[in-house]
Amino acid sequence: QVQLQESGPGLVKPSQTLSLTCTVSGGSISSGGYYWSWIRQHPGKGLEWIGYIYYSGSTYYNPSLKSRVTISVDTSKNQFSLKLSSVTAADTAVYYCASAPDYNYFDYWGQGTLVTVSS
Amino acid sequence: QSVLTQPPSASGTPGQRVTISCSGSSSNIGSNYVYWYQQLPGTAPKLLIYRNNQRPSGVPDRFSGSKSGTSASLAISGLRSEDEADYYCAAWDDSLSAYVVFGGGTKLTVL
């Protein structure tokens, strides 16, 4: 069974770049067939899909965040990462990484990590 | 404002059957599969139903999904206290800005 674990700073200053990494265990990112995704949840709110990367490096982002998002993969470390630039308080959320057997749903999720944007 | 519309709350007593609705449009539910996630308090979401009505291994058959036109439903029969959670529907949206869309979530309370 695939397991995912998010890591990164819990506090980011406004206008800076949020950077998170997801470490995958129990499966290889490079084996193919999966889309590796990021999803966020604002405090007390619903879920928002951020984007995904395929093992080949192909990416697809939520159009509302596309101009600020970069998702990359490091197959040697079995990790994928999220960078969100020019953050504001509105980006304060719990960020989840997840595996997606198809481009439109998520079967395994990390536990999530709270990122607060504040000076 | 979520693209998919769910009632904010639902409730039932143990043993009852409850349904949670999810309304969308022709660009999402009307032309793509619907998925359901369960989020227990303080935990990450968990896949509950995929491709409209399929249950992942380990999900009890008390949970079932259906879809008709641009709407979908999640039914929970034999309601149990441990079913108290937030439930989210999701689908791919084929509009000009194609992406995964979620419902706003329904908080299920077991009375």
XYZ file of C-alpha atoms in Angstrom:
230
model
C 0.000 0.000 0.000
C 1.307 3.408 -0.964
C 2.036 5.846 1.862
C 2.622 9.561 1.442
C 4.124 12.084 3.841
C 4.211 15.854 3.399
C 7.068 17.935 4.765
C 8.030 21.585 4.718
C 7.796 24.861 6.635
C 4.606 25.461 8.584
C 4.965 29.221 8.380
C 5.615 31.297 5.282
C 5.782 35.068 4.997
C 3.481 36.932 2.609
C 4.890 37.371 -0.934
C 7.312 34.491 -0.420
C 7.208 31.026 -1.978
C 5.593 28.080 -0.229
C 7.579 24.877 -0.743
C 6.429 21.406 0.249
C 7.717 17.922 -0.484
C 5.829 14.644 -0.535
C 7.777 11.456 0.129
C 6.249 8.301 -1.300
C 6.815 4.863 0.212
C 5.417 1.470 -0.661
C 5.568 2.213 -4.359
C 7.812 3.825 -6.947
C 6.898 7.105 -8.595
C 8.873 6.081 -11.667
C 6.954 2.833 -12.171
C 4.274 4.808 -13.948
C 0.497 4.645 -14.021
C -0.095 7.233 -11.324
C -0.616 10.958 -11.196
C 0.975 12.554 -8.120
C -1.212 15.326 -6.809
C -1.523 18.220 -4.411
C -4.821 19.257 -2.837
C -5.443 21.893 -0.174
C -8.128 22.620 2.365
C -8.624 26.083 3.806
C -9.407 26.071 7.553
C -12.928 24.835 8.093
C -13.580 24.768 4.344
C -13.773 22.313 1.474
C -11.149 20.766 -0.779
C -9.354 22.469 -3.656
C -7.302 20.571 -6.235
C -3.971 22.281 -6.957
C -2.485 20.085 -9.646
C -0.641 16.914 -10.506
C 2.503 15.576 -12.101
C 2.874 12.345 -14.013
C 6.003 10.266 -13.529
C 7.173 11.422 -16.960
C 7.157 15.015 -15.729
C 3.975 16.143 -17.430
C 2.018 18.542 -15.268
C -1.496 19.911 -15.079
C -2.620 22.677 -12.760
C -5.820 24.204 -11.460
C -6.375 27.165 -13.793
C -7.055 29.458 -10.839
C -3.568 28.769 -9.409
C -1.648 27.980 -12.579
C 0.314 31.221 -12.718
C 1.797 30.610 -9.249
C 2.174 26.812 -9.072
C 5.026 24.514 -9.967
C 4.965 20.777 -9.263
C 8.115 18.777 -9.852
C 9.273 15.216 -9.306
C 12.532 13.672 -8.094
C 12.344 9.994 -8.990
C 15.744 9.288 -7.396
C 14.313 10.242 -4.004
C 10.786 8.997 -4.749
C 9.478 12.472 -3.971
C 7.422 15.148 -5.633
C 7.217 18.773 -4.652
C 4.954 21.808 -4.689
C 6.003 25.424 -5.030
C 3.416 28.189 -4.720
C 4.745 31.668 -5.280
C 3.624 35.099 -4.082
C 1.586 33.699 -1.227
C -0.960 35.680 0.754
C -3.058 34.904 3.813
C -5.575 33.314 1.447
C -3.083 30.502 0.850
C -3.198 29.462 4.501
C -4.459 25.898 4.369
C -3.773 22.261 5.085
C -1.889 20.912 2.093
C -2.286 17.246 1.167
C -0.336 15.171 -1.295
C -2.117 12.233 -2.867
C -1.718 9.494 -5.416
C -4.149 9.343 -8.327
C -4.588 6.152 -10.386
C -6.407 8.273 -12.924
C -6.213 12.002 -13.520
C -9.439 12.710 -11.715
C -9.450 10.896 -8.370
C -7.218 10.186 -5.408
C -6.811 6.830 -3.720
C -4.129 7.454 -1.104
C -3.559 10.662 0.817
C -0.861 12.009 3.090
C -1.841 13.143 6.564
C -1.675 16.781 5.500
C 0.432 19.687 6.706
C -0.817 23.075 7.843
C 0.881 26.012 6.197
C 0.175 29.433 7.653
C 0.986 32.575 5.712
C 1.777 35.362 8.138
C 4.445 37.927 8.803
C -18.622 28.894 -4.034
C -18.070 25.264 -5.037
C -18.720 24.038 -8.571
C -20.586 20.989 -7.224
C -23.445 21.657 -4.805
C -23.981 19.600 -1.671
C -26.225 20.230 1.325
C -24.068 21.583 4.173
C -25.468 19.135 6.680
C -27.311 15.853 7.037
C -28.264 13.732 9.999
C -29.708 10.392 10.992
C -30.044 7.984 13.854
C -28.166 4.714 14.178
C -29.494 2.081 11.809
C -31.148 4.590 9.507
C -30.438 5.130 5.814
C -29.291 8.585 4.786
C -28.518 10.046 1.396
C -26.301 12.958 0.457
C -26.859 14.687 -2.863
C -24.369 16.306 -5.210
C -25.543 18.525 -8.037
C -23.444 19.612 -10.967
C -23.710 20.370 -14.659
C -23.217 18.840 -18.086
C -19.515 19.698 -18.026
C -18.771 17.744 -14.878
C -21.185 15.173 -13.434
C -23.141 15.027 -16.671
C -20.146 13.783 -18.670
C -17.693 12.317 -16.158
C -17.454 9.904 -13.264
C -18.337 10.995 -9.730
C -16.184 10.224 -6.708
C -16.936 10.432 -2.995
C -14.539 11.027 -0.110
C -15.063 10.645 3.620
C -13.158 12.906 5.993
C -13.296 11.882 9.634
C -12.586 14.665 12.143
C -8.925 15.690 12.150
C -7.906 13.267 9.423
C -7.174 13.278 5.711
C -9.955 12.479 3.243
C -10.395 8.846 2.270
C -11.696 7.527 -1.052
C -15.146 6.068 -0.456
C -16.685 5.624 -3.919
C -15.013 5.769 -7.324
C -16.424 5.794 -10.857
C -19.966 6.584 -9.653
C -20.661 3.400 -7.735
C -17.520 1.365 -7.129
C -16.195 0.710 -3.630
C -12.479 0.417 -2.945
C -11.379 -2.644 -1.060
C -12.212 -2.300 2.624
C -15.146 0.088 2.237
C -18.291 -1.525 3.698
C -21.172 -2.239 1.349
C -23.303 0.023 3.550
C -21.919 2.802 1.365
C -23.246 3.089 -2.185
C -23.112 5.679 -4.927
C -25.340 6.490 -7.855
C -25.533 9.018 -10.648
C -28.321 10.292 -12.840
C -27.869 13.058 -15.364
C -26.095 15.961 -13.688
C -26.660 14.762 -10.122
C -25.215 12.083 -7.911
C -25.984 10.624 -4.515
C -24.183 8.841 -1.735
C -26.298 6.507 0.368
C -25.302 5.148 3.742
C -27.438 2.363 5.152
C -27.337 0.956 8.661
C -25.937 4.250 9.930
C -23.280 3.932 12.634
C -21.747 6.473 14.992
C -18.386 6.110 13.278
C -19.940 7.373 10.024
C -20.064 10.874 11.511
C -17.787 12.785 9.157
C -17.631 15.249 6.296
C -18.436 13.839 2.861
C -17.249 15.368 -0.404
C -18.245 14.615 -3.973
C -15.845 15.286 -6.841
C -15.665 15.063 -10.616
C -13.592 16.207 -13.547
C -14.923 19.329 -15.213
C -14.569 19.506 -18.991
C -15.190 23.223 -19.287
C -12.635 25.537 -20.894
C -10.763 25.435 -17.608
C -10.700 21.660 -17.193
C -9.818 20.484 -13.725
C -10.964 18.447 -10.705
C -13.904 20.048 -8.927
C -15.209 19.256 -5.459
C -18.487 19.811 -3.692
C -18.504 22.027 -0.630
C -18.902 19.040 1.653
C -21.720 17.677 3.795
C -21.289 17.247 7.520
C -23.096 14.096 8.593
C -24.208 13.952 12.208
C -25.298 10.682 13.798
C -27.862 11.605 16.425
